[in-house]
Short mmCIF file of C-alpha atoms in Angstrom, two decimals:
data_model
loop_
_atom_site.label_atom_id
_atom_site.label_comp_id
_atom_site.label_asym_id
_atom_site.label_seq_id
_atom_site.Cartn_x
_atom_site.Cartn_y
_atom_site.Cartn_z
CA MET A 730 0.00 0.00 0.00
CA LYS A 731 2.82 2.40 0.90
CA THR A 732 4.62 1.56 -2.29
CA ASN A 733 1.50 2.27 -4.36
CA LEU A 734 0.97 5.59 -2.57
CA GLY A 735 4.62 6.54 -3.11
CA ASP A 736 4.37 5.70 -6.82
CA LYS A 737 1.22 7.81 -7.12
CA VAL A 738 2.91 10.75 -5.43
CA LYS A 739 5.93 10.44 -7.73
CA THR A 740 3.66 10.26 -10.78
CA PHE A 741 1.69 13.27 -9.60
CA VAL A 742 4.86 15.30 -8.99
CA SER A 743 6.23 14.27 -12.40
CA HIS A 744 3.01 15.30 -14.16
CA LEU A 745 2.95 18.55 -12.18
CA LYS A 746 6.53 19.38 -13.26
CA PHE A 747 5.63 18.67 -16.88
CA ALA A 748 2.49 20.83 -16.67
CA VAL A 749 4.46 23.72 -15.15
CA LYS A 750 7.18 23.40 -17.80
CA LYS A 751 4.58 23.25 -20.57
CA ARG A 752 2.74 26.31 -19.26
CA SER A 753 5.83 28.20 -18.13
CA PRO A 754 5.52 30.96 -20.80
CA GLU A 755 1.90 31.67 -19.81
CA ILE A 756 2.79 31.53 -16.10
CA LEU A 757 5.77 33.85 -16.53
CA ILE A 758 3.91 36.39 -18.64
CA SER A 759 0.99 36.40 -16.17
CA VAL A 760 3.35 36.87 -13.22
CA GLY A 761 5.20 39.58 -15.14
CA VAL A 762 2.04 41.54 -15.98
CA VAL A 763 0.74 41.31 -12.40
CA GLY A 764 4.18 42.30 -11.10
CA VAL A 765 4.40 45.36 -13.38
CA VAL A 766 0.96 46.54 -12.23
CA ALA A 767 1.84 45.91 -8.58
CA SER A 768 5.18 47.75 -8.91
CA THR A 769 3.38 50.73 -10.46
CA VAL A 770 0.90 50.83 -7.58
CA MET A 771 3.74 50.57 -5.05
CA ALA A 772 5.60 53.41 -6.78
CA CYS A 773 2.48 55.60 -6.58
CA ILE A 774 2.10 54.86 -2.88
CA SER A 775 5.78 55.67 -2.31
CA THR A 776 5.35 58.96 -4.15
CA THR A 777 2.74 60.06 -1.62
CA LYS A 778 5.40 59.72 1.12
CA VAL A 779 8.07 61.67 -0.74
CA LYS A 780 6.56 65.02 0.22
CA SER A 781 7.02 64.41 3.93
CA VAL A 782 10.61 63.20 3.43
CA ILE A 783 11.48 66.29 1.37
CA ALA A 784 9.76 68.57 3.88
CA GLY A 785 11.79 67.08 6.76
CA SER A 786 14.97 67.46 4.74
CA LYS A 787 14.23 71.11 3.93
CA LYS A 788 13.62 71.86 7.62
CA GLU A 789 16.98 70.31 8.57
CA ILE A 790 18.76 72.25 5.82
CA GLN A 791 17.12 75.50 6.91
CA ASP A 792 18.12 74.87 10.53
CA ILE A 793 21.74 74.36 9.44
CA HIS A 794 21.71 77.63 7.48
CA ASN A 795 20.11 79.50 10.39
CA ARG A 796 22.72 78.17 12.79
CA ALA A 797 25.56 79.14 10.44
CA ASP A 798 24.10 82.62 9.90
CA ALA A 799 23.59 83.37 13.59
CA ALA A 800 25.61 86.41 14.87
CA GLU A 801 27.45 84.58 17.61
CA SER A 802 27.63 81.19 15.82
CA ASP A 803 30.67 79.01 16.33
CA PHE A 804 29.55 76.85 13.32
CA THR A 805 32.43 76.79 10.84
CA GLU A 806 32.00 76.59 7.07
CA ASN A 807 33.53 73.10 7.06
CA GLU A 808 31.09 71.89 9.72
CA LYS A 809 28.23 73.40 7.72
CA LYS A 810 29.23 71.46 4.59
CA LYS A 811 29.51 68.23 6.56
CA ALA A 812 26.09 68.75 8.10
CA LEU A 813 24.47 69.50 4.74
CA THR A 814 26.16 66.46 3.17
CA SER A 815 24.81 64.28 5.98
CA VAL A 816 21.26 65.57 5.38
CA TYR A 817 21.48 65.01 1.65
CA LEU A 818 22.84 61.49 2.20
CA ARG A 819 20.13 60.53 4.69
CA THR A 820 17.44 61.98 2.44
CA GLY A 821 18.76 60.00 -0.52
CA ILE A 822 18.78 56.79 1.51
CA LYS A 823 15.17 57.39 2.60
CA LEU A 824 14.07 57.95 -1.03
CA VAL A 825 15.89 54.81 -2.14
CA LYS A 826 14.18 52.81 0.61
CA LEU A 827 10.82 54.20 -0.50
CA TYR A 828 11.21 53.20 -4.16
CA ALA A 829 13.48 50.15 -3.83
CA PRO A 830 10.64 47.57 -3.41
CA SER A 831 8.75 48.84 -6.48
CA VAL A 832 11.94 49.04 -8.58
CA ILE A 833 13.01 45.52 -7.58
CA LEU A 834 9.53 44.11 -8.24
CA GLY A 835 9.35 45.92 -11.58
CA THR A 836 12.76 44.58 -12.63
CA LEU A 837 11.80 41.03 -11.69
CA SER A 838 8.49 41.40 -13.55
CA LEU A 839 10.17 42.61 -16.73
CA THR A 840 12.69 39.77 -16.42
CA SER A 841 9.76 37.35 -16.19
CA VAL A 842 8.20 38.77 -19.37
CA ILE A 843 11.51 38.63 -21.25
CA THR A 844 12.14 35.05 -20.07
CA SER A 845 8.67 34.04 -21.28
CA ASN A 846 9.41 35.54 -24.70
CA ASN A 847 12.76 33.71 -24.88
CA ILE A 848 11.10 30.38 -24.06
CA LEU A 849 8.46 30.89 -26.76
CA ARG A 850 11.10 31.96 -29.28
CA LYS A 851 13.18 28.83 -28.61
CA ARG A 852 10.10 26.64 -28.91
CA ASN A 853 9.15 28.27 -32.21
CA VAL A 854 12.66 27.69 -33.54
CA ALA A 855 12.45 24.03 -32.50
CA LEU A 856 8.99 23.65 -34.08
CA ALA A 857 10.19 25.27 -37.30
CA ALA A 858 13.15 22.88 -37.45
CA ALA A 859 10.89 19.89 -36.80
CA TYR A 860 8.39 21.06 -39.42
CA THR A 861 11.15 21.58 -41.99
CA ALA A 862 12.48 18.07 -41.33
CA VAL A 863 9.01 16.51 -41.69
CA ASP A 864 8.29 18.48 -44.86
CA LYS A 865 11.63 17.47 -46.39
CA GLY A 866 11.07 13.83 -45.44
CA PHE A 867 7.62 13.83 -47.02
CA LYS A 868 8.93 15.34 -50.25
CA ASN A 869 11.67 12.72 -50.38
CA TYR A 870 9.10 10.00 -49.79
CA ARG A 871 6.94 11.28 -52.65
CA ALA A 872 9.98 11.44 -54.93
CA ASN A 873 10.70 7.78 -54.15
CA VAL A 874 7.08 6.84 -54.89
CA VAL A 875 7.20 8.65 -58.22
CA GLU A 876 10.50 7.01 -59.10
CA ARG A 877 9.28 3.50 -58.37
CA PHE A 878 5.57 3.60 -59.24
CA GLY A 879 5.15 6.67 -61.45
CA GLU A 880 3.31 9.98 -61.10
CA ASP A 881 -0.14 8.42 -61.59
CA VAL A 882 0.21 6.21 -58.52
CA ASP A 883 1.65 9.09 -56.49
CA ARG A 884 -1.29 11.27 -57.46
CA GLU A 885 -3.83 8.56 -56.66
CA LEU A 886 -2.33 8.01 -53.21
CA LYS A 887 -2.05 11.69 -52.39
CA TYR A 888 -5.52 12.74 -53.53
CA GLY A 889 -7.27 9.56 -52.43
CA ILE A 890 -8.30 8.79 -56.02
CA LYS A 891 -10.17 5.50 -56.33
CA THR A 892 -11.93 3.76 -59.17
CA GLU A 893 -15.59 3.41 -58.23
CA LYS A 894 -18.59 1.89 -59.94
CA ILE A 895 -21.50 4.26 -60.21
CA THR A 896 -24.94 3.99 -61.67
CA GLU A 897 -25.42 6.44 -64.51
CA LYS A 898 -28.79 7.35 -65.94
CA THR A 899 -28.89 7.85 -69.70
CA THR A 900 -31.69 8.36 -72.17
CA ASP A 901 -32.09 5.81 -74.95
CA PRO A 902 -32.25 7.86 -78.19
CA GLU A 903 -34.57 5.35 -79.87
CA THR A 904 -37.11 4.71 -77.12
CA GLY A 905 -36.66 7.89 -75.09
CA LYS A 906 -36.61 5.86 -71.90
CA GLN A 907 -34.06 6.31 -69.13
CA VAL A 908 -31.58 3.47 -68.84
CA LYS A 909 -29.39 2.76 -65.84
CA THR A 910 -25.88 1.63 -66.64
CA LYS A 911 -22.89 0.78 -64.49
CA LYS A 912 -19.80 2.83 -65.12
CA GLU A 913 -16.29 2.95 -63.65
CA VAL A 914 -14.90 6.42 -62.87
CA LYS A 915 -12.00 7.76 -60.89
CA VAL A 916 -13.13 9.85 -57.92
CA ALA A 917 -10.93 12.04 -55.70
CA ASN A 918 -11.27 12.38 -51.95
CA LEU A 919 -9.08 14.95 -50.23
CA GLY A 920 -10.32 13.99 -46.77
CA PRO A 921 -13.14 15.00 -44.42
CA GLU A 922 -12.02 18.64 -44.36
CA GLY A 923 -11.67 18.81 -48.12
CA CYS A 924 -7.92 19.16 -48.07
CA SER A 925 -4.75 17.12 -48.13
CA GLU A 926 -1.59 18.92 -47.00
CA TYR A 927 -1.83 22.24 -48.90
CA ALA A 928 -4.06 20.97 -51.71
CA ARG A 929 -7.54 22.43 -52.11
CA TYR A 930 -10.58 21.95 -54.32
CA PHE A 931 -11.36 24.76 -56.71
CA ASP A 932 -15.16 24.58 -56.86
CA SER A 933 -18.35 26.59 -56.60
CA SER A 934 -17.33 27.93 -53.16
CA CYS A 935 -14.30 29.69 -54.67
CA MET A 936 -13.96 33.09 -56.31
CA GLY A 937 -14.13 33.00 -60.12
CA TRP A 938 -15.69 29.54 -60.41
CA THR A 939 -18.02 28.83 -63.34
CA ARG A 940 -19.56 25.69 -64.81
CA ASP A 941 -17.26 26.07 -67.81
CA MET A 942 -14.14 24.04 -66.95
CA ASN A 943 -12.14 25.60 -69.77
CA TYR A 944 -12.84 29.06 -68.36
CA ASN A 945 -11.90 27.85 -64.88
CA ARG A 946 -8.53 26.65 -66.12
CA MET A 947 -7.93 29.97 -67.89
CA PHE A 948 -8.86 31.88 -64.73
CA LEU A 949 -6.51 29.77 -62.61
CA LYS A 950 -3.64 30.27 -65.04
CA GLY A 951 -4.20 34.01 -64.82
CA GLN A 952 -4.18 33.87 -61.02
CA GLU A 953 -1.04 31.73 -61.13
CA ASN A 954 0.70 34.38 -63.26
CA PHE A 955 -0.43 37.08 -60.83
CA ALA A 956 0.96 35.08 -57.90
CA ASN A 957 4.31 34.80 -59.68
CA ASP A 958 4.32 38.57 -60.24
CA MET A 959 3.72 39.09 -56.50
CA LEU A 960 6.51 36.65 -55.65
CA ARG A 961 9.05 38.36 -57.89
CA ALA A 962 8.01 41.83 -56.70
CA ASN A 963 8.17 41.10 -52.96
CA GLY A 964 10.74 38.32 -52.87
CA TYR A 965 8.39 36.09 -50.88
CA LEU A 966 4.76 34.97 -50.91
CA PHE A 967 2.69 33.21 -48.25
CA LEU A 968 0.23 30.47 -49.17
CA ASN A 969 -2.62 32.30 -47.43
CA GLU A 970 -2.11 35.23 -49.80
CA VAL A 971 -2.81 32.90 -52.73
CA TYR A 972 -5.80 31.43 -50.90
CA ASP A 973 -7.17 34.96 -50.49
CA GLU A 974 -7.00 35.64 -54.23
CA LEU A 975 -8.98 32.47 -54.91
CA GLY A 976 -11.55 32.89 -52.14
CA ILE A 977 -10.25 29.81 -50.33
CA PRO A 978 -10.38 29.91 -46.51
CA ARG A 979 -7.04 30.57 -44.86
CA SER A 980 -5.22 27.86 -42.91
CA LYS A 981 -2.80 27.88 -39.97
CA ALA A 982 -0.07 26.35 -42.13
CA GLY A 983 -0.70 29.00 -44.80
CA GLN A 984 0.53 31.67 -42.38
CA VAL A 985 4.07 30.29 -42.32
CA VAL A 986 4.57 28.34 -45.55
CA GLY A 987 4.99 29.77 -49.02
CA TRP A 988 7.58 30.67 -51.63
CA ILE A 989 10.91 32.52 -51.66
CA TYR A 990 12.23 34.18 -54.83
CA ASP A 991 15.98 34.49 -55.22
CA LYS A 992 17.15 35.02 -58.78
CA ASP A 993 20.82 34.39 -58.05
CA ASN A 994 20.68 31.63 -55.41
CA PRO A 995 17.33 29.83 -55.64
CA GLU A 996 16.65 27.37 -52.82
CA GLY A 997 13.21 26.26 -54.00
CA ASP A 998 11.41 26.17 -57.34
CA ASN A 999 11.61 29.98 -57.54
CA TYR A 1000 8.11 30.12 -59.01
CA VAL A 1001 4.51 29.44 -58.03
CA SER A 1002 2.66 26.48 -59.49
CA PHE A 1003 -0.98 25.74 -58.69
CA GLY A 1004 -0.59 22.09 -59.74
CA ILE A 1005 -3.91 22.23 -61.60
CA PHE A 1006 -5.47 18.76 -61.89
CA ASP A 1007 -8.95 17.99 -63.31
CA THR A 1008 -10.91 15.29 -61.53
CA LYS A 1009 -14.34 14.32 -60.25
CA ARG A 1010 -15.76 14.02 -56.76
CA LYS A 1011 -18.96 12.84 -55.20
CA LEU A 1012 -21.59 15.39 -54.29
CA PHE A 1013 -22.78 13.13 -51.49
CA GLU A 1014 -20.77 10.49 -49.72
CA ASP A 1015 -23.39 7.77 -50.13
CA GLY A 1016 -24.63 8.75 -53.57
CA ASP A 1017 -23.53 8.31 -57.17
CA ASP A 1018 -23.89 11.95 -58.19
CA LEU A 1019 -20.55 13.38 -59.36
CA GLU A 1020 -19.32 16.84 -60.22
CA ASP A 1021 -16.34 18.04 -62.18
CA THR A 1022 -13.81 19.80 -60.02
CA ILE A 1023 -10.20 20.95 -60.04
CA ILE A 1024 -7.58 20.09 -57.45
CA LEU A 1025 -4.97 22.74 -56.73
CA ASP A 1026 -1.74 21.34 -55.29
CA PHE A 1027 0.58 24.26 -54.57
CA ASN A 1028 4.34 23.74 -54.86
CA VAL A 1029 5.24 25.68 -51.69
CA ASP A 1030 8.91 25.81 -50.68
CA GLY A 1031 7.90 24.96 -47.11
CA TYR A 1032 8.38 27.00 -43.94
CA ILE A 1033 9.69 30.44 -44.95
CA MET A 1034 9.38 32.56 -41.79
CA ASP A 1035 13.10 32.20 -41.07
CA ARG A 1036 14.04 32.98 -44.67
CA VAL A 1037 12.10 36.22 -45.22
CA THR A 1038 14.53 39.16 -45.05
CA LEU A 1039 14.14 42.94 -45.20
CA THR A 1040 16.29 43.16 -48.30
CA LYS A 1041 16.05 41.10 -51.46
#
């Protein structure tokens, strides 16, 4: 029983340490903000006491001057200077004592805020490195798939393309009756959220969509050219900026991934490609009704936050 209780205590302490470490930035920033407010209040309270300290000091200084100016005073000039110096010193010490607590608390509070920022910055650097490694590994994996099985297999795996049998209704030209026939078609499925990695459907929910697929492709090519113009002009381009131009909802990843343009030392493709791919998808998961759609698979360079500079 004692052993079990000891193990539970150790587990609890271990989990508590982990929780504190995980939440340390939030804890430090909260402590820092409260400390800054508290130090300000303390400084205000100390200020209300300064008047009495200064008043006492002025009285002592005036007494010293009166004593030195008296007709029969034996107070020498040297003694006067020493006395005044003593008053100034004691007054300074009193003022320091008044404000020292608020200054110390304020310094510790600012240190807490700075420490919180440093922890978050280090974590972001670590996350960026991990993301870059995962992204690179995935691209290498896809390259191996293409090399061994070809681009068609790679595309089918990535977009969830499957050959499905559907029932298609057609009208017999001779009898005019509707005839049901079985037909095999390839259908894409980018997942429950309609996306796979950075790929998106270009459909009726997007800006510029029409029922004319030829027009849709022309529109997308125009937007692709515009995106390349933006990339060359600014030197960088975030994926969310491209999403905005197409009326596609932004994503968290789109805030940090995109393209970098460097004419002399390109690290990525150095251009934007929408990866336009015509396909079909089901209107309803359990039905046979299909619609023509376009998959956009953007060739982002990956995480670019650490590569965006002020100068091109």
